[in-house]
Amino acid sequence: MCGIVGYIGFEDVKEIILQGLEKLEYRGYDSAGIAVLHDNEVYVCKEKGRIADLRQHIDKSVTGNIGIGHTRWATHGTPNQINSHPHQSSSKRFTLVHNGIIENEEELRQKYLSDTEFQSDTDTEVIVQLIEKFVNEGEEVELAIRHTMSRLSGSYALAIIDKQDMNTLYAAKNKTPLLAGKGEGFNMLASDAMAMINHTNLFYEIEDKEFLKITKDDIEIYTIYGNKVNRQPYKADIDASDTEKGPYAHYMMKEIEEQPFVIRKIMSEYSNKCGNMNISTEILQDIRNCDKIYIIACGTSYHAGLVGKQFFEKIAHKPAEVIIASEFIYNMPLITEKPLFMFVTQSGETADCRAVLVKVKEMGYKTLTLTNVKGSTLSREADHTLLLYAGPEIAVASTKAYTAQITVLAILAAMVDNKIGIDVFKELSKIAYIMETLCNDREKYKKLAEEYLLKTRNCFYIGRSMDYFLCLEAALKLKEISYIQTEGFAAGELKHGTIALIEKDTPVIAVITQENINLNTRSNIKEVKARGAKTMVISMRRISQEKDNIVVDDAHELLSPLAAIIPVQYLAYYAALLRGCDIDKPRNLAKSVTVE
Ligand code: F6R
């Protein structure tokens, strides 16, 4: 959700910034822009649409060694050229890009900027105008930026250039991700490491309410009060090639096919020298000592959390509850005496999860984050972190991170207390193998997508028990990338109202991996068929029937929905492909949702 790139150094910045912005495309955006400082002049180019559109409009003759760029996902003001970033102060001395939302924008306009003529409808313009106002009143630039920060309420990551200073790039952060990258003779800034990894793998984490002064040789970090912070950079273990598509047409397909590898990688990361499961005893002790686990997550991660609850309750006999982060904050359930809060989040930056983390920390509760991004906000701020080791997930629709979350949750539950004696590693190895065989059936999924999903307006996934959670995820995948209105339903619930929506040829896809509900779900299939539905069945081999469309090899019942994720991800992929949708960057969506 919005992306920032900044560079100061010895090379011409245009390509560095544009390529950095391309690496951030996966976060979601609807317009993009760039500013280059050259000969004490600032060149700004911004456009609605894709970075490819922006490229067409950039004046190639402009060169400079300091610049900032931005991809915008509209919050305040429609996505158009004027509202795109960068924004400039009235005299054009200051140019700024911003991620986040300023909540007291209106109050600041009235209190400080009643005489200012604004160019855009954005909250961002208030920031750049305030900086100029304080400078015009006689403050040094640094102080003016820090004073502006202290008046802002809300979230921001800022990169700022001053046309009168060819040697400095300024930045600031609060509640929105921002990293500084250390180079040889250059330095960089970006919303995440992916935008800088082709240039450096040495990064500084930036804390909330910190201010940065960056020259080509130095990165200085200060608190909002101007006190210097001494922090060491860390080395990121991302490989630049992890962020490339390779031979795949889309990142989503690459990431679907990486899932067996991800499961094996997680097993090796969480095993000891003898090949047995291994997780820090501190984490295990905290979970064993709690009386209930509260799993907090959003979207796909919430669906992984629903499966995780089953693992904790069925494998470890530990009570667990799963709550959507944005609901928890306004409608907190009764909390037990010794809770543990577990945040499941691919990005580690989701603002709704972070709001809960801040709240429960204030209440003094233990916290653990499961995330794919080392050094992310939720990882830094929780008591403990377990990494997902899925590698960078670029497609907006989450696939391999979902599998990684469920894999880590299964290992964790079994390590907390394995009451049922399940050999999780053995079962996960089996799932990885089954996934590989399922990936070979691409053509079949494509044909089914063509037959069932090419023309339809809506679709239903139905399942019971563990399969119901898979149906929720399957429905989210299909709707978010193909725009087919899809619902995941507990199969038994259909007849309590929703069956009214079934008409001739409505696709209903049933998932049946659990023996005890096999016959019940099959009778629900008959009910919808009798009302004209076009049904498809995905089943487990041992309970499959002759006419089932997709049969998944047998696995342990607790983990079998994990194997069945492959066909439903592919059905979504091919439905979107056949309908001509932008698979990796679906409309209106952002990969990292950094505003509440
Ligand atoms: C859907 C998807 C989203 C995310 C959700 C939470 O494919 O990716 O629903 O799962 O925005 O994001 P994280 O896991 O980064 O907290």
PDB file of C-alpha atoms in Angstrom, residues 332-483:
ATOM      1  CA  MET A 332     -12.772  -6.816  22.575  1.00  0.00           C
ATOM      2  CA  PRO A 333     -13.926 -10.219  23.851  1.00  0.00           C
ATOM      3  CA  LEU A 334     -13.609 -11.148  27.517  1.00  0.00           C
ATOM      4  CA  ILE A 335      -9.927 -11.933  27.956  1.00  0.00           C
ATOM      5  CA  THR A 336      -8.876 -14.841  30.158  1.00  0.00           C
ATOM      6  CA  GLU A 337      -6.454 -14.433  33.069  1.00  0.00           C
ATOM      7  CA  LYS A 338      -3.271 -15.557  31.282  1.00  0.00           C
ATOM      8  CA  PRO A 339      -3.709 -15.009  27.569  1.00  0.00           C
ATOM      9  CA  LEU A 340      -1.077 -15.122  24.842  1.00  0.00           C
ATOM     10  CA  PHE A 341      -1.649 -13.042  21.716  1.00  0.00           C
ATOM     11  CA  MET A 342      -0.424 -14.576  18.479  1.00  0.00           C
ATOM     12  CA  PHE A 343      -0.222 -12.326  15.410  1.00  0.00           C
ATOM     13  CA  VAL A 344      -0.294 -14.138  12.087  1.00  0.00           C
ATOM     14  CA  THR A 345       0.824 -11.781   9.326  1.00  0.00           C
ATOM     15  CA  GLN A 346       2.757 -12.315   6.123  1.00  0.00           C
ATOM     16  CA  SER A 347       4.021  -8.739   5.888  1.00  0.00           C
ATOM     17  CA  GLY A 348       4.370  -8.014   9.602  1.00  0.00           C
ATOM     18  CA  GLU A 349       3.161  -4.502   8.805  1.00  0.00           C
ATOM     19  CA  THR A 350      -0.641  -4.800   8.754  1.00  0.00           C
ATOM     20  CA  ALA A 351      -1.908  -1.723  10.572  1.00  0.00           C
ATOM     21  CA  ASP A 352      -4.992  -3.439  12.040  1.00  0.00           C
ATOM     22  CA  CYS A 353      -2.792  -6.125  13.627  1.00  0.00           C
ATOM     23  CA  ARG A 354      -0.362  -3.545  14.897  1.00  0.00           C
ATOM     24  CA  ALA A 355      -3.151  -1.576  16.576  1.00  0.00           C
ATOM     25  CA  VAL A 356      -4.071  -4.733  18.527  1.00  0.00           C
ATOM     26  CA  LEU A 357      -0.425  -5.427  19.377  1.00  0.00           C
ATOM     27  CA  VAL A 358       0.017  -1.934  20.814  1.00  0.00           C
ATOM     28  CA  LYS A 359      -3.190  -2.304  22.842  1.00  0.00           C
ATOM     29  CA  VAL A 360      -2.460  -5.741  24.315  1.00  0.00           C
ATOM     30  CA  LYS A 361       1.101  -4.747  25.136  1.00  0.00           C
ATOM     31  CA  GLU A 362      -0.271  -1.797  27.104  1.00  0.00           C
ATOM     32  CA  MET A 363      -2.420  -4.342  28.941  1.00  0.00           C
ATOM     33  CA  GLY A 364       0.742  -6.296  29.783  1.00  0.00           C
ATOM     34  CA  TYR A 365      -0.001  -9.483  27.806  1.00  0.00           C
ATOM     35  CA  LYS A 366       2.529 -11.809  26.147  1.00  0.00           C
ATOM     36  CA  THR A 367       2.810 -11.558  22.368  1.00  0.00           C
ATOM     37  CA  LEU A 368       4.176 -13.691  19.542  1.00  0.00           C
ATOM     38  CA  THR A 369       4.309 -12.785  15.837  1.00  0.00           C
ATOM     39  CA  LEU A 370       4.393 -15.291  12.971  1.00  0.00           C
ATOM     40  CA  THR A 371       5.635 -13.352   9.969  1.00  0.00           C
ATOM     41  CA  ASN A 372       7.444 -13.745   6.689  1.00  0.00           C
ATOM     42  CA  VAL A 373       9.373 -10.497   7.024  1.00  0.00           C
ATOM     43  CA  LYS A 374      12.352 -10.377   9.355  1.00  0.00           C
ATOM     44  CA  GLY A 375      12.651  -6.985  11.036  1.00  0.00           C
ATOM     45  CA  SER A 376       9.035  -6.011  10.252  1.00  0.00           C
ATOM     46  CA  THR A 377       7.156  -3.846  12.743  1.00  0.00           C
ATOM     47  CA  LEU A 378       5.083  -6.649  14.280  1.00  0.00           C
ATOM     48  CA  SER A 379       8.172  -8.786  14.570  1.00  0.00           C
ATOM     49  CA  ARG A 380      10.190  -6.057  16.285  1.00  0.00           C
ATOM     50  CA  GLU A 381       7.456  -5.103  18.704  1.00  0.00           C
ATOM     51  CA  ALA A 382       6.208  -8.517  19.867  1.00  0.00           C
ATOM     52  CA  ASP A 383       7.908 -10.462  22.688  1.00  0.00           C
ATOM     53  CA  HIS A 384       8.725 -13.295  20.280  1.00  0.00           C
ATOM     54  CA  THR A 385       8.840 -13.947  16.536  1.00  0.00           C
ATOM     55  CA  LEU A 386       8.638 -17.100  14.452  1.00  0.00           C
ATOM     56  CA  LEU A 387       9.628 -16.560  10.833  1.00  0.00           C
ATOM     57  CA  LEU A 388       7.707 -18.194   7.979  1.00  0.00           C
ATOM     58  CA  TYR A 389      10.674 -18.681   5.606  1.00  0.00           C
ATOM     59  CA  ALA A 390       8.436 -18.505   2.526  1.00  0.00           C
ATOM     60  CA  GLY A 391      10.754 -16.110   0.678  1.00  0.00           C
ATOM     61  CA  PRO A 392       9.421 -12.806  -0.724  1.00  0.00           C
ATOM     62  CA  GLU A 393       5.755 -13.066  -1.714  1.00  0.00           C
ATOM     63  CA  ILE A 394       5.182 -10.618  -4.545  1.00  0.00           C
ATOM     64  CA  ALA A 395       1.743 -11.472  -5.976  1.00  0.00           C
ATOM     65  CA  VAL A 396      -0.913  -9.536  -4.074  1.00  0.00           C
ATOM     66  CA  ALA A 397      -2.942 -12.726  -3.592  1.00  0.00           C
ATOM     67  CA  SER A 398      -1.255 -14.680  -0.840  1.00  0.00           C
ATOM     68  CA  THR A 399      -0.498 -18.337  -1.599  1.00  0.00           C
ATOM     69  CA  LYS A 400       2.802 -19.607  -0.228  1.00  0.00           C
ATOM     70  CA  ALA A 401       2.604 -17.452   2.906  1.00  0.00           C
ATOM     71  CA  TYR A 402      -0.737 -19.138   3.743  1.00  0.00           C
ATOM     72  CA  THR A 403       0.880 -22.557   3.427  1.00  0.00           C
ATOM     73  CA  ALA A 404       3.875 -21.380   5.454  1.00  0.00           C
ATOM     74  CA  GLN A 405       1.626 -20.033   8.224  1.00  0.00           C
ATOM     75  CA  ILE A 406      -0.278 -23.319   8.498  1.00  0.00           C
ATOM     76  CA  THR A 407       2.969 -25.303   8.425  1.00  0.00           C
ATOM     77  CA  VAL A 408       4.546 -23.269  11.238  1.00  0.00           C
ATOM     78  CA  LEU A 409       1.307 -23.400  13.257  1.00  0.00           C
ATOM     79  CA  ALA A 410       1.210 -27.215  12.952  1.00  0.00           C
ATOM     80  CA  ILE A 411       4.827 -27.566  14.113  1.00  0.00           C
ATOM     81  CA  LEU A 412       4.257 -25.109  16.946  1.00  0.00           C
ATOM     82  CA  ALA A 413       1.100 -26.856  18.199  1.00  0.00           C
ATOM     83  CA  ALA A 414       2.808 -30.247  18.187  1.00  0.00           C
ATOM     84  CA  MET A 415       5.814 -28.850  20.054  1.00  0.00           C
ATOM     85  CA  VAL A 416       3.631 -27.197  22.691  1.00  0.00           C
ATOM     86  CA  ASP A 417       2.043 -30.550  23.526  1.00  0.00           C
ATOM     87  CA  ASN A 418       1.556 -33.462  21.162  1.00  0.00           C
ATOM     88  CA  LYS A 419      -1.439 -35.114  22.838  1.00  0.00           C
ATOM     89  CA  ILE A 420      -2.372 -37.166  19.786  1.00  0.00           C
ATOM     90  CA  GLY A 421       1.123 -38.358  18.881  1.00  0.00           C
ATOM     91  CA  ILE A 422       1.004 -36.985  15.351  1.00  0.00           C
ATOM     92  CA  ASP A 423       4.321 -37.147  13.479  1.00  0.00           C
ATOM     93  CA  VAL A 424       4.050 -33.639  12.053  1.00  0.00           C
ATOM     94  CA  PHE A 425       7.287 -33.724  10.042  1.00  0.00           C
ATOM     95  CA  LYS A 426       6.344 -37.022   8.398  1.00  0.00           C
ATOM     96  CA  GLU A 427       2.854 -35.730   7.583  1.00  0.00           C
ATOM     97  CA  LEU A 428       4.184 -32.422   6.252  1.00  0.00           C
ATOM     98  CA  SER A 429       6.658 -34.248   4.003  1.00  0.00           C
ATOM     99  CA  LYS A 430       3.727 -36.186   2.607  1.00  0.00           C
ATOM    100  CA  ILE A 431       1.795 -32.943   1.991  1.00  0.00           C
ATOM    101  CA  ALA A 432       4.786 -31.428   0.156  1.00  0.00           C
ATOM    102  CA  TYR A 433       4.933 -34.489  -2.092  1.00  0.00           C
ATOM    103  CA  ILE A 434       1.157 -34.445  -2.734  1.00  0.00           C
ATOM    104  CA  MET A 435       1.367 -30.747  -3.585  1.00  0.00           C
ATOM    105  CA  GLU A 436       4.044 -31.510  -6.179  1.00  0.00           C
ATOM    106  CA  THR A 437       1.837 -34.090  -7.874  1.00  0.00           C
ATOM    107  CA  LEU A 438      -1.108 -31.672  -7.795  1.00  0.00           C
ATOM    108  CA  CYS A 439       0.990 -28.985  -9.478  1.00  0.00           C
ATOM    109  CA  ASN A 440       1.413 -31.314 -12.460  1.00  0.00           C
ATOM    110  CA  ASP A 441      -2.328 -31.138 -13.191  1.00  0.00           C
ATOM    111  CA  ARG A 442      -2.350 -27.499 -14.331  1.00  0.00           C
ATOM    112  CA  GLU A 443      -4.108 -28.258 -17.616  1.00  0.00           C
ATOM    113  CA  LYS A 444      -6.965 -29.932 -15.805  1.00  0.00           C
ATOM    114  CA  TYR A 445      -7.510 -26.898 -13.542  1.00  0.00           C
ATOM    115  CA  LYS A 446      -7.429 -24.641 -16.584  1.00  0.00           C
ATOM    116  CA  LYS A 447     -10.146 -26.694 -18.311  1.00  0.00           C
ATOM    117  CA  LEU A 448     -12.297 -26.705 -15.184  1.00  0.00           C
ATOM    118  CA  ALA A 449     -11.882 -22.945 -14.811  1.00  0.00           C
ATOM    119  CA  GLU A 450     -12.950 -22.542 -18.438  1.00  0.00           C
ATOM    120  CA  GLU A 451     -15.992 -24.744 -17.986  1.00  0.00           C
ATOM    121  CA  TYR A 452     -17.191 -23.397 -14.630  1.00  0.00           C
ATOM    122  CA  LEU A 453     -15.801 -19.918 -14.137  1.00  0.00           C
ATOM    123  CA  LEU A 454     -15.287 -18.203 -17.475  1.00  0.00           C
ATOM    124  CA  LYS A 455     -18.721 -16.630 -17.771  1.00  0.00           C
ATOM    125  CA  THR A 456     -20.234 -16.847 -14.315  1.00  0.00           C
ATOM    126  CA  ARG A 457     -21.261 -13.836 -12.215  1.00  0.00           C
ATOM    127  CA  ASN A 458     -20.981 -15.653  -8.883  1.00  0.00           C
ATOM    128  CA  CYS A 459     -19.711 -18.861  -7.295  1.00  0.00           C
ATOM    129  CA  PHE A 460     -19.896 -20.752  -3.997  1.00  0.00           C
ATOM    130  CA  TYR A 461     -17.374 -22.920  -2.209  1.00  0.00           C
ATOM    131  CA  ILE A 462     -18.943 -25.267   0.339  1.00  0.00           C
ATOM    132  CA  GLY A 463     -17.357 -27.507   2.951  1.00  0.00           C
ATOM    133  CA  ARG A 464     -17.658 -28.570   6.570  1.00  0.00           C
ATOM    134  CA  SER A 465     -15.252 -28.656   9.505  1.00  0.00           C
ATOM    135  CA  MET A 466     -11.616 -28.163   8.370  1.00  0.00           C
ATOM    136  CA  ASP A 467     -12.837 -27.979   4.764  1.00  0.00           C
ATOM    137  CA  TYR A 468     -14.965 -24.948   5.613  1.00  0.00           C
ATOM    138  CA  PHE A 469     -11.822 -22.950   6.498  1.00  0.00           C
ATOM    139  CA  LEU A 470     -10.263 -23.977   3.202  1.00  0.00           C
ATOM    140  CA  CYS A 471     -13.458 -22.844   1.432  1.00  0.00           C
ATOM    141  CA  LEU A 472     -13.141 -19.380   3.011  1.00  0.00           C
ATOM    142  CA  GLU A 473      -9.624 -19.074   1.628  1.00  0.00           C
ATOM    143  CA  ALA A 474     -10.578 -20.576  -1.756  1.00  0.00           C
ATOM    144  CA  ALA A 475     -13.402 -18.040  -2.088  1.00  0.00           C
ATOM    145  CA  LEU A 476     -11.168 -15.108  -1.158  1.00  0.00           C
ATOM    146  CA  LYS A 477      -8.564 -16.206  -3.736  1.00  0.00           C
ATOM    147  CA  LEU A 478     -11.139 -16.507  -6.504  1.00  0.00           C
ATOM    148  CA  LYS A 479     -12.951 -13.244  -5.807  1.00  0.00           C
ATOM    149  CA  GLU A 480      -9.868 -11.075  -5.285  1.00  0.00           C
ATOM    150  CA  ILE A 481      -8.179 -11.912  -8.574  1.00  0.00           C
ATOM    151  CA  SER A 482     -11.044 -12.849 -10.948  1.00  0.00           C
ATOM    152  CA  TYR A 483     -13.669 -10.431  -9.517  1.00  0.00           C
TER     153      TYR A 483
END
